[in-house]
Short mmCIF file of C-alpha atoms in Angstrom, two decimals:
data_model
loop_
_atom_site.label_atom_id
_atom_site.label_comp_id
_atom_site.label_asym_id
_atom_site.label_seq_id
_atom_site.Cartn_x
_atom_site.Cartn_y
_atom_site.Cartn_z
CA MET E 16 5.30 140.63 116.28
CA ILE E 17 8.61 142.01 114.44
CA GLU E 18 11.25 139.94 116.85
CA PHE E 19 9.02 137.27 115.92
CA ILE E 20 9.68 137.34 112.48
CA GLU E 21 13.63 137.86 112.67
CA LEU E 22 13.68 135.12 115.19
CA PHE E 23 12.15 132.68 112.99
CA ILE E 24 14.38 134.18 109.97
CA LEU E 25 17.15 133.83 112.81
CA GLY E 26 15.85 130.07 114.27
CA ILE E 27 15.65 129.00 109.80
CA GLY E 28 19.08 130.81 109.09
CA VAL E 29 20.72 128.51 112.13
CA GLY E 30 18.57 125.77 111.71
CA SER E 31 19.82 125.16 108.60
CA PHE E 32 23.18 125.24 109.09
CA GLY E 33 23.27 123.46 112.87
CA ALA E 34 21.71 120.32 110.64
CA LEU E 35 24.32 120.37 108.00
CA VAL E 36 27.77 120.22 110.30
CA GLY E 37 26.22 118.73 113.20
CA ILE E 38 26.24 121.66 115.78
CA GLY E 39 22.37 122.25 116.78
CA GLY E 40 22.91 126.02 116.52
CA GLY E 41 23.28 126.71 120.23
CA LEU E 42 27.80 128.48 118.94
CA ILE E 43 25.60 130.70 116.40
CA MET E 44 23.25 132.02 118.75
CA VAL E 45 24.23 132.47 122.75
CA PRO E 46 26.12 135.18 121.02
CA LEU E 47 24.00 137.26 118.51
CA PHE E 48 21.22 137.03 121.90
CA MET E 49 23.67 138.12 123.91
CA TYR E 50 25.27 140.85 122.18
CA PHE E 51 21.24 142.40 120.36
CA LEU E 52 18.58 141.79 123.10
CA MET E 53 19.93 142.09 126.16
CA PRO E 54 20.79 145.57 127.58
CA PRO E 55 22.00 147.82 126.56
CA SER E 56 21.02 146.51 123.17
CA GLY E 57 17.90 145.18 123.98
CA SER E 58 15.47 143.78 126.89
CA THR E 59 14.63 140.50 126.08
CA PHE E 60 17.13 138.31 128.14
CA SER E 61 18.22 140.06 131.53
CA THR E 62 21.02 137.21 132.49
CA VAL E 63 22.81 135.02 130.87
CA GLN E 64 21.02 131.60 132.12
CA GLN E 65 18.16 133.25 130.22
CA VAL E 66 19.75 133.28 127.32
CA VAL E 67 22.01 129.57 126.92
CA GLY E 68 18.23 128.17 128.10
CA THR E 69 16.45 129.25 125.17
CA SER E 70 19.24 128.76 122.40
CA LEU E 71 18.44 125.32 124.22
CA PHE E 72 14.77 124.69 122.83
CA GLY E 73 15.73 126.09 120.03
CA VAL E 74 18.47 123.48 119.23
CA LEU E 75 16.06 121.11 120.45
CA LEU E 76 14.07 121.48 118.22
CA ASN E 77 16.41 122.19 115.42
CA ALA E 78 17.89 118.54 116.56
CA LEU E 79 14.16 117.01 116.14
CA SER E 80 13.31 118.15 113.12
CA GLY E 81 17.15 117.32 112.32
CA THR E 82 16.94 113.38 113.88
CA TRP E 83 13.56 113.15 111.81
CA ALA E 84 14.60 114.30 108.31
CA TYR E 85 18.33 112.12 108.56
CA PHE E 86 15.95 109.50 110.35
CA ARG E 87 14.28 109.41 106.45
CA GLN E 88 17.06 109.15 104.73
CA LYS E 89 18.67 105.94 106.79
CA ARG E 90 22.06 107.77 107.52
CA ILE E 91 21.53 107.20 111.19
CA MET E 92 23.62 104.90 112.95
CA LEU E 93 21.97 104.20 115.69
CA LYS E 94 23.68 101.22 117.19
CA ALA E 95 26.02 104.12 117.64
CA ALA E 96 24.02 107.08 118.46
CA LEU E 97 22.45 105.01 121.00
CA PRO E 98 24.89 104.40 123.40
CA PHE E 99 27.07 107.41 122.79
CA ALA E 100 23.56 109.94 123.97
CA LEU E 101 23.22 107.31 126.44
CA ALA E 102 27.37 108.17 127.41
CA THR E 103 26.79 112.08 127.29
CA ILE E 104 24.74 112.36 129.74
CA PRO E 105 26.61 110.87 133.19
CA GLY E 106 30.05 112.91 131.26
CA ALA E 107 27.26 116.72 131.41
CA PHE E 108 26.07 115.92 134.66
CA LEU E 109 30.05 115.38 135.59
CA GLY E 110 30.91 118.12 134.39
CA SER E 111 28.61 120.61 135.40
CA TYR E 112 29.47 119.65 138.61
CA VAL E 113 33.22 120.74 138.55
CA SER E 114 33.25 122.84 136.11
CA THR E 115 34.47 125.96 138.68
CA TRP E 116 37.62 124.01 138.51
CA PHE E 117 37.91 124.20 134.39
CA SER E 118 36.87 127.97 134.35
CA GLY E 119 40.38 129.77 134.16
CA PRO E 120 41.72 131.63 131.37
CA GLY E 121 44.42 128.70 131.44
CA PHE E 122 41.64 126.56 130.20
CA SER E 123 40.04 128.72 127.96
CA ILE E 124 43.26 129.40 126.13
CA PHE E 125 44.44 125.57 125.59
CA PHE E 126 41.15 124.71 124.38
CA GLY E 127 40.59 127.72 122.14
CA SER E 128 44.47 126.62 120.97
CA THR E 129 43.69 122.25 119.94
CA LEU E 130 40.68 123.39 118.53
CA ALA E 131 41.50 125.72 116.41
CA PHE E 132 44.52 123.19 115.59
CA LEU E 133 42.09 120.08 115.24
CA GLY E 134 40.21 122.23 112.56
CA ALA E 135 43.21 123.04 110.55
CA PHE E 136 43.99 119.72 110.82
CA MET E 137 40.85 118.48 109.56
CA TYR E 138 40.86 121.69 106.59
CA TRP E 139 44.41 120.14 105.45
CA ASN E 140 42.89 116.32 105.47
CA SER E 141 39.52 117.12 104.51
CA ARG E 142 40.38 115.51 100.72
CA GLY E 143 41.47 111.90 102.76
CA LYS E 144 40.06 108.82 102.13
CA LYS E 145 37.98 109.31 105.60
CA ALA E 146 36.54 112.39 105.09
CA THR E 147 35.64 111.94 101.19
CA MET E 148 34.14 108.92 102.23
CA SER E 149 30.41 108.42 100.99
CA ALA E 150 27.84 106.96 103.14
CA ASP E 151 26.25 104.25 100.53
CA ASP E 152 29.78 103.37 100.42
CA PHE E 153 29.74 102.66 104.48
CA ASP E 154 28.62 99.45 106.27
CA PRO E 155 27.69 99.85 109.58
CA THR E 156 27.55 95.72 110.34
CA THR E 157 31.80 95.71 109.73
CA LEU E 158 32.24 98.60 112.76
CA PRO E 159 34.33 96.42 115.57
CA LYS E 160 32.46 96.94 118.91
CA SER E 161 36.37 98.09 120.23
CA LYS E 162 34.66 101.09 118.28
CA ILE E 163 31.55 101.29 120.07
CA ALA E 164 33.38 101.37 123.26
CA LEU E 165 35.83 103.69 122.01
CA GLY E 166 33.26 105.74 120.79
CA VAL E 167 31.29 105.51 124.47
CA PHE E 168 34.26 106.79 126.39
CA CYS E 169 34.67 109.54 123.76
CA SER E 170 30.19 110.05 124.47
CA LEU E 171 31.66 110.91 128.33
CA PHE E 172 34.63 113.61 127.41
CA VAL E 173 31.75 115.22 124.39
CA GLY E 174 29.48 115.48 127.38
CA PHE E 175 32.00 116.72 130.10
CA LEU E 176 33.50 119.31 127.79
CA SER E 177 29.23 119.95 126.52
CA SER E 178 28.66 121.48 130.01
CA ILE E 179 31.84 122.91 131.17
CA LEU E 180 31.90 125.47 128.22
CA GLY E 181 28.35 125.69 127.28
CA ILE E 182 28.94 124.36 123.90
CA GLY E 183 26.63 121.70 121.16
CA GLY E 184 28.49 118.42 121.65
CA GLY E 185 28.81 118.32 118.04
CA VAL E 186 31.80 120.12 117.78
CA VAL E 187 33.87 117.97 119.32
CA HIS E 188 31.42 114.87 118.54
CA VAL E 189 31.53 114.61 114.53
CA PRO E 190 35.29 114.87 114.15
CA ILE E 191 35.59 112.33 116.40
CA MET E 192 33.29 109.27 114.53
CA VAL E 193 34.49 110.78 111.17
CA PHE E 194 38.77 110.68 111.39
CA LEU E 195 38.17 108.26 114.89
CA LEU E 196 35.97 106.38 114.71
CA GLY E 197 36.05 106.13 110.28
CA PHE E 198 32.17 107.42 109.78
CA PRO E 199 31.27 108.86 106.92
CA PRO E 200 31.31 113.09 107.16
CA LEU E 201 26.90 112.50 107.00
CA VAL E 202 26.45 109.45 109.03
CA ALA E 203 28.54 111.66 111.74
CA VAL E 204 26.11 114.30 111.23
CA ALA E 205 23.21 112.31 111.08
CA THR E 206 24.72 109.92 114.46
CA SER E 207 25.61 113.86 116.46
CA THR E 208 22.30 115.22 115.77
CA PHE E 209 20.44 111.73 116.90
CA VAL E 210 22.54 112.64 119.98
CA LEU E 211 22.16 116.37 119.88
CA MET E 212 18.35 115.86 120.80
CA VAL E 213 18.65 113.03 123.94
CA SER E 214 21.16 116.17 125.53
CA ALA E 215 19.29 118.76 124.53
CA ALA E 216 15.84 117.39 125.72
CA VAL E 217 18.12 116.70 129.14
CA GLY E 218 19.14 120.30 129.25
CA VAL E 219 15.85 122.17 128.26
CA LEU E 220 14.19 120.02 131.37
CA GLY E 221 16.12 121.17 133.41
CA HIS E 222 16.69 124.73 132.42
CA ALA E 223 12.47 125.15 131.97
CA LEU E 224 12.52 123.42 136.15
CA LEU E 225 14.80 126.60 137.14
CA ASP E 226 12.65 129.13 134.48
CA HIS E 227 15.20 129.56 132.11
CA ILE E 228 13.55 129.91 129.09
CA VAL E 229 12.09 132.95 127.64
CA TRP E 230 9.15 131.18 125.66
CA ALA E 231 8.30 133.60 123.15
CA PRO E 232 11.17 133.71 121.38
CA ALA E 233 12.43 130.42 122.73
CA ILE E 234 9.15 129.35 120.21
CA ALA E 235 9.65 132.02 117.08
CA VAL E 236 13.47 130.29 116.64
CA GLY E 237 12.35 126.69 117.52
CA CYS E 238 9.96 126.80 114.81
CA GLY E 239 12.35 128.71 112.62
CA ALA E 240 15.00 125.73 113.40
CA ILE E 241 12.56 122.99 112.72
CA PHE E 242 12.17 124.47 109.26
CA GLY E 243 15.74 125.04 108.84
CA ALA E 244 16.93 121.88 110.06
CA GLN E 245 14.58 120.08 107.10
CA LEU E 246 16.41 122.17 104.22
CA GLY E 247 19.58 121.27 106.30
CA ALA E 248 19.80 117.96 105.89
CA LYS E 249 18.06 118.09 101.88
CA ILE E 250 21.62 120.33 101.42
CA ALA E 251 23.60 117.59 103.22
CA ARG E 252 22.33 114.77 100.76
CA LYS E 253 23.66 116.31 98.47
CA SER E 254 26.60 117.91 99.07
CA LYS E 255 29.99 115.95 98.71
CA PRO E 256 31.31 114.61 101.96
CA ARG E 257 34.21 116.94 101.80
CA LEU E 258 31.63 119.92 102.22
CA ILE E 259 30.77 119.37 105.72
CA VAL E 260 34.02 118.86 107.03
CA VAL E 261 34.89 122.30 105.21
CA LEU E 262 32.53 123.86 106.58
CA LEU E 263 33.15 121.66 109.78
CA SER E 264 36.55 122.87 110.87
CA VAL E 265 35.68 126.59 110.15
CA VAL E 266 33.38 126.81 113.14
CA MET E 267 36.10 124.68 114.79
CA VAL E 268 38.39 127.19 113.89
CA LEU E 269 36.46 130.10 114.33
CA LEU E 270 34.76 129.16 118.33
CA GLY E 271 38.94 127.90 118.81
CA CYS E 272 39.76 131.62 117.98
CA GLN E 273 36.78 133.03 120.23
CA LEU E 274 37.56 130.77 123.43
CA ILE E 275 41.91 131.57 123.50
CA TYR E 276 39.70 135.61 123.05
CA LYS E 277 38.38 134.91 126.07
CA GLY E 278 40.80 133.52 127.98
CA VAL E 279 43.14 136.72 126.89
CA MET E 280 40.41 139.49 127.83
CA ILE E 281 40.01 137.66 131.24
#
C-alpha cells in the first residue's frame, strides 16, 4: 500500500513536468525504477523490459490526460499532429530492427554530445522571437505545406531515435517544432503530447502482448500521471513561453550528459 501511494505521488510529479514540456516522463521514471525498484534495491521489477513497459504505460496515461487538457485549451495543431503521429510509427519499427547497429558507445557519445549542444543552443536562444512567441499570436492556417512535409520527415527520424534509445520523442520533437517549423512553444508542447499519445499506445500494446507490464505499479504511477498532466497543462497555459524552452533545454543537456556517461562507461 505504501509503495502504491509513493508511485502515485511520483506519477503526479512526473505527469506535471512531462505535460509542461511535452516529454511524457519516461526519462524520469525509467532510471528511478531501475535504481530503486530492481535488485538489489527492490524487487518490483526483475527485468529492464518490465521497467520500460511499465513506464510506457504511465507515459500513455500521462499523454492521454495531457492531450485532453490541451485539446480543451485548443492548443493542439491537429493539421500537423495527425501526420506527425503517423510518421513516428514506421520510424519506430525501423529503429527496432536496426537498433543493434546504433547501440555502441560511439553512438551514445555522439548523440549525447549533439543533444547537450542543442540544449545549450536552445538556452542561449531562449530570448529570441521563436522561443518567446505566444500561442495567441499564432495562426495555424499560415503554416505552409512545405513545413508540414518537413515535420513529417523529422517525425520519422524522431520515431527512429525513440526506438533506438528508448526515450520519448518529445525531447527531440518539441525543439524541431519550435526552432525549425516555427511553432510557439505551447503549441509545440501540446502537439508533441498528442504525438506521444499515439506512439505510446502502439508501444504499450506491444509490451502488453509480451507481458512486460507489471500492472500494480503501472496503474499507480499512471493514475498519478493523469492528475499530474492536468496540473502541468494548467501551468504551461499560464507560463511564459521562454520558461518551457528553458526547462526543455535543461532536460536535453542532462539527457545528453547521461548518454555520454553511458558511452564512456561501456
